[in-house]
Coordinates of C-alpha atoms in Angstrom, one line a residue:
Chain A
M18 CA 0.3 -0.1 0.1
D19 CA 2.7 2.4 1.0
A20 CA 4.6 1.1 -1.7
S21 CA 2.1 1.8 -3.9
V22 CA 1.9 4.8 -2.9
K23 CA 5.2 5.9 -3.4
S24 CA 5.5 5.2 -6.6
F25 CA 3.0 6.8 -8.0
K26 CA 3.7 10.0 -6.5
R27 CA 7.5 9.5 -8.2
K28 CA 5.6 9.0 -11.7
E29 CA 3.4 11.9 -11.2
L30 CA 6.6 14.0 -9.9
G31 CA 8.4 12.9 -13.1
M32 CA 4.8 13.9 -14.8
K33 CA 5.4 17.2 -14.1
I34 CA 9.7 17.3 -14.9
F35 CA 8.3 15.9 -18.6
R36 CA 5.3 18.7 -18.5
A37 CA 7.6 21.2 -17.1
C38 CA 11.1 20.8 -19.9
F39 CA 8.8 20.4 -22.9
L40 CA 6.5 23.7 -22.9
T41 CA 9.9 25.1 -21.7
V42 CA 11.4 23.6 -24.4
T43 CA 8.2 24.6 -26.4
V44 CA 8.6 28.8 -24.7
L45 CA 12.1 28.8 -26.1
F46 CA 10.8 27.6 -30.2
V47 CA 8.7 30.0 -30.1
L48 CA 10.6 33.0 -29.1
F49 CA 13.9 32.3 -30.0
P50 CA 14.2 33.2 -33.7
L51 CA 12.1 36.6 -32.4
Y52 CA 15.2 37.2 -29.7
W53 CA 17.9 36.5 -32.5
M54 CA 15.9 39.2 -34.6
F55 CA 15.9 41.9 -32.1
I56 CA 19.7 40.4 -31.2
T57 CA 21.1 40.8 -34.4
S58 CA 20.3 44.8 -34.9
L59 CA 21.9 45.7 -31.8
K60 CA 25.3 43.7 -33.0
G61 CA 28.2 45.4 -34.4
E62 CA 29.8 43.9 -38.2
R63 CA 32.5 42.3 -37.3
E64 CA 30.6 40.1 -33.9
L65 CA 27.8 39.3 -36.8
F66 CA 30.3 37.6 -38.7
S67 CA 32.5 36.8 -36.6
D68 CA 32.9 32.8 -36.3
V69 CA 32.6 32.7 -32.3
Q70 CA 28.3 33.3 -32.7
T71 CA 27.2 35.3 -29.5
F72 CA 23.7 35.1 -28.1
F73 CA 24.2 37.9 -26.0
P74 CA 25.8 40.8 -27.7
K75 CA 29.5 41.6 -26.8
E76 CA 28.6 45.6 -27.9
I77 CA 25.1 46.3 -28.1
T78 CA 25.7 48.7 -31.3
W79 CA 21.9 51.2 -32.0
Q80 CA 23.8 51.9 -35.5
Y81 CA 21.7 50.0 -37.6
Y82 CA 18.6 52.2 -35.8
F83 CA 19.3 55.9 -35.6
D84 CA 22.8 56.5 -37.8
P85 CA 22.0 59.6 -39.6
V86 CA 24.3 57.7 -42.5
N87 CA 23.0 53.7 -42.0
G88 CA 20.2 53.9 -40.1
I89 CA 17.1 53.0 -40.9
F90 CA 15.8 56.2 -38.7
G91 CA 18.3 57.3 -41.4
A92 CA 17.8 60.9 -43.7
N93 CA 18.6 57.9 -46.4
S94 CA 16.2 55.1 -45.1
P95 CA 12.9 54.6 -47.1
F96 CA 11.5 52.6 -44.2
L97 CA 9.7 55.4 -42.1
S98 CA 8.0 56.0 -45.5
F99 CA 6.8 52.2 -45.7
F100 CA 5.5 52.9 -41.7
I101 CA 3.6 55.9 -42.9
N102 CA 2.3 54.2 -46.0
S103 CA 1.6 50.9 -44.4
M104 CA 0.5 53.5 -41.1
I105 CA -2.1 55.1 -43.4
V106 CA -3.8 52.1 -45.9
S107 CA -4.1 49.9 -42.7
F108 CA -6.3 52.9 -40.9
V109 CA -8.4 53.9 -43.8
S110 CA -8.6 50.5 -44.7
M111 CA -10.0 49.2 -41.5
V112 CA -12.5 52.6 -40.7
L113 CA -14.1 52.1 -44.4
C114 CA -13.9 47.9 -43.8
L115 CA -16.1 49.0 -40.7
V116 CA -18.3 50.7 -41.9
I117 CA -19.5 49.5 -44.7
G118 CA -19.2 45.8 -42.8
S119 CA -21.1 46.6 -39.9
Y120 CA -24.4 46.8 -41.7
A121 CA -24.1 44.5 -44.3
A122 CA -22.8 42.1 -40.5
Y123 CA -26.4 43.7 -39.3
A124 CA -28.8 42.9 -42.1
L125 CA -26.8 38.9 -41.6
A126 CA -27.2 38.6 -38.1
R127 CA -30.7 40.2 -37.8
F128 CA -33.1 40.2 -40.5
K129 CA -35.1 37.0 -41.2
M130 CA -35.2 36.9 -45.1
K131 CA -36.8 34.2 -47.3
N132 CA -35.6 30.8 -47.7
N133 CA -32.5 30.7 -45.1
R134 CA -31.5 33.4 -47.5
N135 CA -29.0 34.8 -44.4
E136 CA -26.9 32.2 -44.7
K137 CA -26.6 31.9 -48.1
L138 CA -25.1 35.4 -47.9
S139 CA -23.4 35.1 -45.5
F140 CA -22.1 31.6 -47.0
L141 CA -21.3 33.6 -50.5
I142 CA -19.8 36.7 -48.6
L143 CA -17.0 33.7 -46.7
T144 CA -16.5 32.0 -50.0
A145 CA -14.4 35.8 -51.4
R146 CA -12.7 35.4 -48.7
M147 CA -11.4 31.3 -49.1
L148 CA -10.4 32.7 -53.1
P149 CA -6.7 32.6 -53.1
P150 CA -5.6 35.7 -53.9
I151 CA -3.2 35.0 -56.1
V152 CA -6.3 33.6 -58.2
V153 CA -6.7 37.5 -57.8
V154 CA -4.1 39.7 -58.0
I155 CA -3.3 38.8 -61.4
P156 CA -5.7 40.1 -63.6
M157 CA -6.1 43.2 -60.9
Y158 CA -2.6 43.8 -61.2
L159 CA -3.2 44.5 -65.4
I160 CA -7.0 46.4 -64.2
M161 CA -4.9 49.3 -62.1
Q162 CA -2.7 49.6 -64.7
N163 CA -5.4 50.0 -67.3
I164 CA -7.2 52.5 -64.5
G165 CA -3.9 53.7 -63.7
L166 CA -4.0 53.1 -59.8
L167 CA -1.2 51.0 -60.3
N168 CA 1.5 51.9 -58.3
T169 CA -0.9 54.2 -55.7
L170 CA -2.1 53.5 -52.2
W171 CA -5.4 53.6 -53.9
S172 CA -4.8 50.7 -55.4
M173 CA -3.9 48.9 -51.8
L174 CA -7.3 50.7 -50.2
I175 CA -9.6 48.8 -53.0
V176 CA -7.9 45.5 -52.2
Y177 CA -7.7 46.1 -48.2
I178 CA -10.9 47.1 -48.2
G179 CA -12.7 44.4 -50.8
F180 CA -10.6 40.9 -49.2
N181 CA -11.0 42.4 -45.3
L182 CA -14.2 42.4 -45.4
P183 CA -15.4 38.9 -45.2
F184 CA -13.8 38.6 -42.2
V185 CA -15.1 41.8 -40.9
I186 CA -18.5 40.6 -41.5
W187 CA -18.4 37.0 -40.4
M188 CA -16.8 38.3 -37.2
L189 CA -19.0 41.8 -36.4
K190 CA -21.4 38.9 -37.1
A191 CA -20.6 36.8 -34.4
F192 CA -20.5 39.7 -32.1
F193 CA -24.1 41.0 -32.5
E194 CA -25.2 37.2 -32.6
E195 CA -25.0 38.0 -29.1
I196 CA -26.7 40.8 -28.5
P197 CA -30.1 39.2 -26.7
V198 CA -32.6 40.4 -29.5
E199 CA -35.1 41.9 -27.1
L200 CA -33.6 45.2 -26.8
E201 CA -34.3 46.1 -30.1
E202 CA -37.7 44.8 -29.7
S203 CA -38.3 46.6 -27.3
A204 CA -36.9 50.3 -28.5
M205 CA -38.7 49.4 -31.6
V206 CA -42.5 48.8 -29.9
D207 CA -41.7 52.6 -28.3
G208 CA -41.2 53.8 -31.8
S209 CA -37.9 54.0 -32.7
S210 CA -37.0 52.6 -36.1
R211 CA -35.3 49.7 -36.6
M212 CA -31.5 51.8 -37.4
R213 CA -32.1 54.1 -35.1
A214 CA -32.4 50.5 -32.8
Y215 CA -29.8 50.1 -34.2
H216 CA -27.2 53.3 -33.7
S217 CA -28.7 53.8 -30.2
I218 CA -28.8 50.4 -28.5
I219 CA -26.4 48.7 -30.3
L220 CA -23.7 49.6 -31.6
P221 CA -23.3 51.0 -28.3
L222 CA -23.3 47.3 -27.0
V223 CA -21.2 45.8 -29.2
I224 CA -18.3 48.6 -29.1
P225 CA -16.2 46.3 -27.8
G226 CA -16.5 43.7 -31.2
F227 CA -15.6 46.7 -33.1
V228 CA -12.0 47.4 -31.1
A229 CA -11.2 43.8 -31.7
T230 CA -12.9 43.8 -35.5
S231 CA -10.9 46.7 -36.3
I232 CA -7.2 45.4 -34.3
F233 CA -7.7 42.5 -36.6
T234 CA -8.5 43.5 -39.5
V235 CA -5.2 46.4 -39.4
I236 CA -2.8 43.5 -38.2
L237 CA -3.9 41.6 -40.9
T238 CA -3.1 44.6 -43.4
W239 CA -0.6 45.4 -42.0
N240 CA 1.6 41.7 -42.5
E241 CA -0.1 41.6 -46.2
F242 CA 2.7 41.2 -48.4
L243 CA 1.4 39.8 -51.6
F244 CA -1.1 41.8 -52.7
A245 CA 1.6 44.8 -52.3
M246 CA 5.0 43.6 -54.0
F247 CA 2.5 43.2 -57.4
L248 CA 0.3 46.4 -56.8
L249 CA 3.4 48.6 -55.3
N250 CA 7.0 48.9 -57.0
S251 CA 7.9 52.1 -55.9
T252 CA 9.9 52.9 -52.9
D253 CA 8.4 56.0 -51.6
K254 CA 5.0 53.7 -52.1
M255 CA 5.7 50.4 -50.4
T256 CA 3.7 49.2 -46.9
L257 CA 6.1 47.7 -44.5
P258 CA 6.5 43.8 -45.6
A259 CA 6.8 44.7 -49.6
G260 CA 9.5 47.5 -48.1
I261 CA 11.5 44.6 -45.6
S262 CA 11.6 42.4 -48.9
T263 CA 13.3 45.1 -50.6
F264 CA 16.3 45.2 -48.1
I265 CA 17.1 41.3 -49.1
T266 CA 19.8 40.9 -52.0
Q267 CA 21.6 38.1 -52.5
Y268 CA 24.8 39.7 -52.1
Q269 CA 25.2 41.9 -49.5
T270 CA 22.1 41.7 -47.6
N271 CA 23.0 44.1 -44.9
W272 CA 21.1 42.6 -41.6
G273 CA 21.8 45.0 -39.3
A274 CA 19.2 47.2 -41.4
L275 CA 17.0 44.1 -42.4
C276 CA 16.7 43.2 -38.5
A277 CA 16.0 46.6 -37.5
A278 CA 13.6 47.1 -40.3
A279 CA 12.0 43.1 -38.8
T280 CA 11.8 44.0 -35.1
V281 CA 10.2 47.9 -35.8
S282 CA 7.5 46.4 -37.9
V283 CA 6.5 44.2 -35.2
I284 CA 6.2 46.1 -32.6
P285 CA 2.7 47.3 -33.1
V286 CA 0.8 43.9 -34.0
L287 CA 2.5 42.7 -30.7
F288 CA 1.6 45.8 -28.7
F289 CA -1.9 45.0 -30.5
S290 CA -2.3 41.0 -30.4
L291 CA -1.9 41.8 -26.8
L292 CA -5.5 43.4 -26.7
V293 CA -7.4 41.3 -27.9
Q294 CA -6.1 37.9 -27.0
K295 CA -9.3 37.3 -25.5
H296 CA -11.0 37.2 -29.0
L297 CA -7.8 35.6 -30.3
V298 CA -9.8 32.6 -31.0
K299 CA -13.0 33.3 -32.8
G300 CA -11.2 35.7 -34.9
M301 CA -9.1 32.9 -35.7
T302 CA -12.1 31.8 -36.7
L303 CA -14.2 34.0 -37.6
G304 CA -16.8 33.2 -35.1
A305 CA -16.8 30.1 -35.1
V306 CA -15.7 29.3 -32.0
K307 CA -15.7 31.0 -29.0
G308 CA -12.6 31.0 -27.3
Chain B
M30 CA -69.8 48.8 -53.5
S31 CA -67.6 46.2 -51.9
N32 CA -64.5 48.1 -51.8
N33 CA -66.5 51.0 -50.0
T34 CA -67.7 48.2 -47.3
N35 CA -64.2 46.9 -46.8
Q36 CA -62.3 50.3 -46.0
A37 CA -65.8 51.1 -43.5
A38 CA -64.6 47.5 -41.7
S39 CA -61.1 48.8 -41.8
D40 CA -62.0 51.8 -40.5
L41 CA -63.9 50.4 -37.6
Q42 CA -60.3 47.9 -37.0
R43 CA -58.4 51.2 -37.0
N44 CA -60.5 52.7 -34.6
E45 CA -61.1 50.6 -32.1
L46 CA -58.0 48.7 -32.1
P47 CA -56.3 50.2 -29.1
A48 CA -52.9 51.3 -30.6
K49 CA -51.3 52.4 -34.4
K50 CA -49.3 49.2 -33.7
P51 CA -50.8 47.6 -36.4
K52 CA -50.3 50.0 -39.1
K53 CA -46.8 50.4 -37.6
S54 CA -45.8 47.5 -37.8
K55 CA -46.9 46.5 -41.3
T56 CA -44.2 49.6 -42.6
L57 CA -42.2 47.8 -40.3
Q58 CA -41.7 44.8 -42.2
Q59 CA -42.2 46.1 -45.8
S60 CA -39.1 48.2 -44.5
D61 CA -37.5 44.7 -43.4
K62 CA -38.0 43.8 -46.9
K63 CA -35.7 46.4 -48.2
L64 CA -33.9 47.4 -46.3
P65 CA -31.3 44.6 -45.3
F66 CA -30.6 44.5 -49.7
L67 CA -30.1 47.9 -48.6
L68 CA -27.6 47.5 -46.2
L69 CA -25.8 44.7 -48.3
T70 CA -25.4 46.3 -51.3
P71 CA -21.7 48.0 -50.7
T72 CA -20.7 45.1 -49.5
F73 CA -21.8 43.1 -52.1
I74 CA -21.1 46.0 -55.1
L75 CA -17.7 45.8 -53.1
L76 CA -16.8 42.0 -52.8
A77 CA -17.4 42.1 -57.2
A78 CA -15.1 44.2 -57.6
V79 CA -12.7 42.8 -56.0
T80 CA -13.3 39.0 -57.1
I81 CA -15.7 38.4 -59.7
F82 CA -14.6 41.2 -62.0
P83 CA -11.0 40.4 -62.2
I84 CA -11.9 36.8 -62.7
L85 CA -13.7 37.6 -65.7
Y86 CA -10.8 39.9 -66.6
A87 CA -8.2 36.3 -66.4
L88 CA -10.5 34.8 -68.3
Y89 CA -10.3 37.1 -70.8
V90 CA -6.7 37.7 -70.7
S91 CA -6.4 33.8 -70.6
V92 CA -7.7 33.8 -74.1
M93 CA -5.7 36.3 -75.6
N94 CA -1.8 36.2 -76.7
F95 CA 0.5 38.4 -74.4
D96 CA 3.8 39.1 -76.2
T97 CA 7.1 40.3 -73.2
F98 CA 5.8 43.8 -72.5
G99 CA 2.8 42.5 -71.2
N100 CA 0.7 43.8 -74.5
S101 CA -1.9 42.1 -75.8
S102 CA -1.8 41.1 -79.2
G103 CA -4.7 39.1 -80.4
F104 CA -7.0 36.1 -79.3
A105 CA -5.6 33.0 -78.9
G106 CA -8.7 30.7 -77.8
L107 CA -7.7 27.7 -75.7
K108 CA -3.8 27.4 -76.4
N109 CA -2.7 28.4 -72.8
Y110 CA -4.6 26.2 -71.7
M111 CA -3.2 23.8 -73.4
D112 CA -0.2 25.1 -72.4
I113 CA -1.0 24.9 -69.1
F114 CA -1.9 20.7 -69.0
A115 CA 1.4 20.0 -70.5
S116 CA 3.4 22.2 -68.5
S117 CA 5.5 19.8 -66.2
T118 CA 5.8 22.7 -63.8
F119 CA 2.3 23.7 -63.4
W120 CA 1.6 19.8 -62.6
N121 CA 5.3 20.0 -60.0
A122 CA 3.9 23.4 -58.3
I123 CA 0.2 21.8 -57.5
F124 CA 2.0 18.8 -56.1
I125 CA 4.5 20.4 -53.9
T126 CA 1.8 23.3 -52.4
L127 CA -0.6 19.8 -51.2
L128 CA 2.0 18.2 -50.0
Y129 CA 3.6 20.9 -48.7
T130 CA -0.3 21.6 -47.2
A131 CA -0.3 18.0 -46.3
L132 CA 2.5 17.1 -44.4
A133 CA 2.8 20.9 -42.8
V134 CA -1.2 20.8 -41.4
S135 CA -1.5 17.8 -40.0
I136 CA 2.0 18.5 -38.4
E137 CA 0.7 21.7 -36.9
I138 CA -2.3 20.0 -35.9
F139 CA -0.9 16.7 -33.9
L140 CA 1.3 19.5 -32.4
G141 CA -1.0 21.4 -31.3
F142 CA -3.1 18.6 -30.0
N143 CA -0.9 17.6 -27.6
L144 CA 0.3 20.6 -26.9
A145 CA -3.7 21.5 -25.8
L146 CA -3.6 18.5 -24.0
M147 CA -0.6 19.1 -21.8
V148 CA -1.6 22.2 -20.1
S149 CA -5.2 22.0 -19.9
K150 CA -5.5 21.4 -16.7
D151 CA -2.5 23.7 -15.5
G152 CA -4.3 27.2 -15.1
K153 CA -0.7 28.4 -14.5
A154 CA 1.2 26.6 -17.9
M155 CA -2.0 28.3 -19.9
T156 CA -2.4 31.4 -19.0
Y157 CA 1.2 32.4 -19.8
L158 CA 1.3 29.3 -23.1
R159 CA -1.4 31.2 -24.4
W160 CA -0.2 34.7 -23.9
L161 CA 3.3 34.0 -25.0
L162 CA 2.0 31.4 -28.6
I163 CA 0.3 34.7 -29.7
I164 CA 3.4 35.8 -30.7
P165 CA 4.2 33.9 -33.7
M166 CA 0.8 33.9 -36.0
M167 CA 0.4 38.0 -35.3
L168 CA 3.9 38.3 -37.5
S169 CA 3.9 39.0 -40.7
P170 CA 4.8 35.1 -42.5
L171 CA 7.1 37.7 -44.4
V172 CA 8.9 38.9 -41.6
V173 CA 9.3 35.3 -40.2
A174 CA 10.9 34.1 -43.3
V175 CA 13.6 36.8 -43.5
V176 CA 14.1 35.9 -39.7
Y177 CA 14.6 31.8 -40.3
L178 CA 17.1 33.2 -43.5
L179 CA 18.7 34.7 -41.5
M180 CA 18.6 31.7 -38.8
M181 CA 20.0 29.4 -41.8
N182 CA 21.9 30.8 -43.6
T183 CA 24.9 27.9 -44.4
D184 CA 27.6 30.0 -43.3
M185 CA 26.9 32.7 -41.0
G186 CA 23.3 30.9 -38.9
I187 CA 22.4 30.4 -36.0
L188 CA 21.0 26.8 -37.0
N189 CA 24.3 25.6 -38.1
Y190 CA 26.5 26.9 -35.7
M191 CA 24.1 24.9 -33.1
L192 CA 24.5 22.0 -34.7
Q193 CA 28.4 22.0 -34.7
S194 CA 29.3 23.1 -31.4
I195 CA 27.4 19.9 -30.4
G196 CA 29.1 18.1 -32.9
L197 CA 26.9 17.8 -35.9
P198 CA 27.7 18.0 -39.1
K199 CA 26.2 21.2 -41.1
I200 CA 22.9 21.7 -43.2
N201 CA 22.2 23.3 -46.6
F202 CA 19.0 24.4 -44.8
L203 CA 17.9 25.8 -47.9
G204 CA 19.7 24.6 -50.5
E205 CA 18.9 21.2 -51.5
P206 CA 16.0 20.1 -52.2
T207 CA 14.4 17.8 -49.6
T208 CA 16.2 20.2 -47.0
A209 CA 14.8 22.8 -48.3
F210 CA 10.8 21.6 -48.9
L211 CA 10.8 20.3 -45.5
S212 CA 12.7 23.5 -43.9
L213 CA 9.6 25.9 -45.6
I214 CA 7.7 23.3 -43.5
F215 CA 10.0 23.5 -39.8
V216 CA 9.5 27.7 -40.3
D217 CA 5.6 26.8 -41.3
V218 CA 5.0 24.8 -37.9
W219 CA 6.5 27.7 -36.0
Q220 CA 4.4 30.3 -37.2
W221 CA 1.2 28.6 -37.3
M222 CA 0.8 25.5 -34.4
P223 CA 0.1 27.9 -32.2
M224 CA -3.1 28.6 -34.2
C225 CA -3.9 24.8 -33.8
F226 CA -3.4 24.9 -30.4
L227 CA -5.3 28.1 -29.1
I228 CA -8.5 26.7 -31.3
I229 CA -7.8 23.2 -29.8
L230 CA -7.5 24.4 -26.2
A231 CA -10.2 26.4 -26.5
G232 CA -12.7 23.4 -27.1
L233 CA -10.8 22.1 -24.7
Q234 CA -11.7 24.2 -22.2
A235 CA -15.3 24.1 -23.7
L236 CA -15.5 20.3 -23.0
P237 CA -18.4 19.1 -20.2
R238 CA -16.5 17.4 -17.6
D239 CA -19.3 14.4 -16.9
P240 CA -17.9 12.2 -19.5
F241 CA -14.5 12.6 -18.0
E242 CA -15.5 11.7 -14.4
A243 CA -17.6 8.6 -16.0
A244 CA -14.8 7.7 -17.8
E245 CA -12.2 7.7 -15.0
I246 CA -14.8 5.7 -12.7
D247 CA -14.8 3.2 -15.1
G248 CA -11.0 3.0 -14.7
A249 CA -10.2 3.9 -18.9
S250 CA -6.3 4.7 -18.5
K251 CA -5.1 7.7 -20.0
F252 CA -4.6 7.2 -23.4
Q253 CA -8.3 5.4 -23.5
V254 CA -9.1 9.1 -22.1
V255 CA -8.5 11.3 -24.7
R256 CA -8.7 8.3 -27.6
F257 CA -12.4 7.8 -27.2
V258 CA -13.7 10.7 -25.1
T259 CA -11.6 13.8 -25.8
L260 CA -10.9 13.1 -30.0
P261 CA -14.7 12.5 -31.0
M262 CA -16.3 15.1 -28.5
L263 CA -12.7 17.8 -30.1
K264 CA -13.6 16.2 -33.8
P265 CA -16.1 19.3 -34.6
I266 CA -13.0 22.2 -33.8
I267 CA -10.5 20.1 -34.5
V268 CA -11.9 20.1 -38.2
V269 CA -12.4 24.1 -37.6
A270 CA -9.0 24.2 -37.4
L271 CA -7.9 21.7 -39.9
V272 CA -10.4 23.5 -42.7
I273 CA -8.8 26.7 -41.6
R274 CA -5.5 25.6 -42.0
T275 CA -5.8 24.2 -45.2
M276 CA -7.1 26.7 -47.0
D277 CA -4.3 29.3 -45.8
A278 CA -1.9 26.8 -46.5
L279 CA -2.6 26.5 -49.9
R280 CA -1.9 29.8 -50.7
T281 CA 1.6 30.3 -48.9
F282 CA 3.5 32.7 -50.9
D283 CA 5.9 34.8 -48.9
Q284 CA 8.1 32.0 -47.2
V285 CA 9.2 30.6 -50.3
F286 CA 9.3 34.1 -51.7
V287 CA 12.4 34.6 -49.5
L288 CA 13.7 31.8 -48.6
T289 CA 13.9 29.5 -51.4
Q290 CA 12.5 31.7 -54.3
G291 CA 11.3 27.8 -55.1
G292 CA 14.8 26.4 -55.6
P293 CA 16.4 24.4 -55.5
G294 CA 14.9 23.8 -59.6
R295 CA 11.4 24.3 -58.3
A296 CA 11.7 22.0 -55.2
T297 CA 9.5 24.1 -53.4
E298 CA 7.8 25.8 -55.8
T299 CA 4.8 26.1 -54.6
I300 CA 1.6 27.1 -56.8
S301 CA 1.3 30.8 -55.6
F302 CA 4.5 31.4 -56.2
L303 CA 4.7 30.0 -60.0
M304 CA 1.8 32.1 -60.9
Y305 CA 3.7 35.0 -59.1
R306 CA 7.3 33.9 -61.1
A307 CA 5.3 33.6 -64.8
S308 CA 2.9 36.9 -64.4
M309 CA 5.4 39.4 -63.0
K310 CA 9.1 38.3 -64.0
N311 CA 8.2 36.1 -68.0
S312 CA 5.3 38.5 -68.4
D313 CA 3.0 35.3 -69.8
F314 CA 0.1 36.7 -68.3
G315 CA -2.0 34.2 -70.3
F316 CA -0.7 31.5 -69.3
A317 CA -0.5 33.0 -65.4
S318 CA -4.4 33.6 -65.9
A319 CA -5.2 29.8 -67.4
G320 CA -3.4 28.6 -64.8
L321 CA -5.4 30.5 -63.0
F322 CA -8.2 28.9 -63.4
I323 CA -7.6 25.5 -62.4
V324 CA -6.1 26.6 -59.3
L325 CA -9.4 28.4 -58.8
I326 CA -11.5 25.0 -60.0
I327 CA -9.2 22.5 -57.2
T328 CA -9.4 25.3 -54.6
I329 CA -13.3 25.2 -55.0
I330 CA -13.1 21.7 -54.9
I331 CA -11.1 21.4 -51.9
S332 CA -13.0 23.4 -49.4
T333 CA -16.3 22.1 -51.1
M334 CA -14.5 18.6 -49.6
L335 CA -13.5 20.5 -46.5
I336 CA -16.8 22.1 -45.8
R337 CA -18.9 18.6 -45.9
F338 CA -16.8 16.7 -43.8
M339 CA -17.3 20.1 -41.6
N340 CA -20.5 19.9 -41.4
R341 CA -20.4 16.2 -41.2
S342 CA -18.6 16.2 -38.5
Q343 CA -20.2 19.2 -36.8
S344 CA -24.6 17.1 -37.2
A345 CA -22.7 14.2 -35.7

């Protein structure tokens, strides 16, 4: 009896140690590339190419960030314009997407249409998201060329609004569906119109949902590379991912500057993603799984 | 005459009924019929502009001849489609994409499921791990690829340095067909295993406790509990993760662009990258547009299958 309890306890302890090791390895595995990116941006040229790799830089240098000639914030570097372009495109497309998408989401979440048409329409919208972007981007390139919008932020706005709409609609729909219908009904019985009930009663209640959705939309746009790479070809118009990709050259990649640029581009995303942790699973699964 | 009586009757009714409510609810219903379509119109216009319109345009381009400057030069008929069907590069890219998707997604789901099982009972580990694992999947795949390009460098990369320091030979991560393909999958797993983990963890937490207690009382082993209780109950959630990841993995582009450019040879050329090369590098827009339709058809087939599978697993 005593021995069996002891062996049971030992087994438990072994299990605990195994789990602790496994989790530690997982955490290191996940964080190491980010750490390495940051560390590389702080290393001097000699240390970077030396035979002995250092896991912590012997000499920290911020030259890749702030040097007036070589740094990414220096006068010669296009990095700041990548950053500003990304900000403009992400925020403007997010706002427009949310305005257009919120009405569509409300219509799909609340109105009873004939023959289950709500679900069919929602599904139709979802198919737009399943479309591989490459299928659209090649004709889009030709169309933008023909109408003279190639290499402008306008083309980016059109594409991102259209492509993020399905996501926005499905997310907001899930948030609308969480709010009891009785709230609007009582407002409508009291004589307010449907749209007034929406604006004055429902909208304030889904503000947390709007915030989460808008953050996701900004992150999606911020990270998007394929469309930006096809539709933008001059350095002053590029968004961050497209711009950063031009830092990679076959023979002389400036790793310090590349890592500095990558680090700065990642900071807003890290900050924003912590804000939406709670809604993450919902966001990833378009509201199919409540997290 | 009958009209009049009707009128009178309805007047009477209106006067007798206490409120204006019936009339009002009628207008409400009428507006209810038009309003949703009004609200949905901008969405459908925009969606058509970025999906249907380009696809129709691609259809037009696919039956045209294009010269090397990207100008159209006359009607080509089905020539581009014939070229696609005869093109071994195209079918190679389809094969690479499917193999990549199958391998990457199954590894991600397997690891994500096991990790979720491991932490689901430990509240503290769960919160920290969740907080950390959010990071990879929020990053731009392009940035992730850039970091791995640095780490997988043969001469100065940290991965080879670590291998050598424990006495193993160097690996040419991106320079040989098989290792390059596996390296891409490794990067994909790094970035997206956390997502599978989070989705499955959310599902695990939502499961009812009773079946587990019943299984424990009946003396089921841990493995039996997972195999016969957890897995069947979790199937719908796992399928959701599977569908989402598959749709994403089929369009892999950024990592290929940064890490291998489809090489060495064509060992890592996914369909998205091939289409990029055909259109932007070779200006063969006719060929690329014809290819798009085949990609579109394959995507439709795969997604219909996945959605059927998803609906069945959810209703079962």
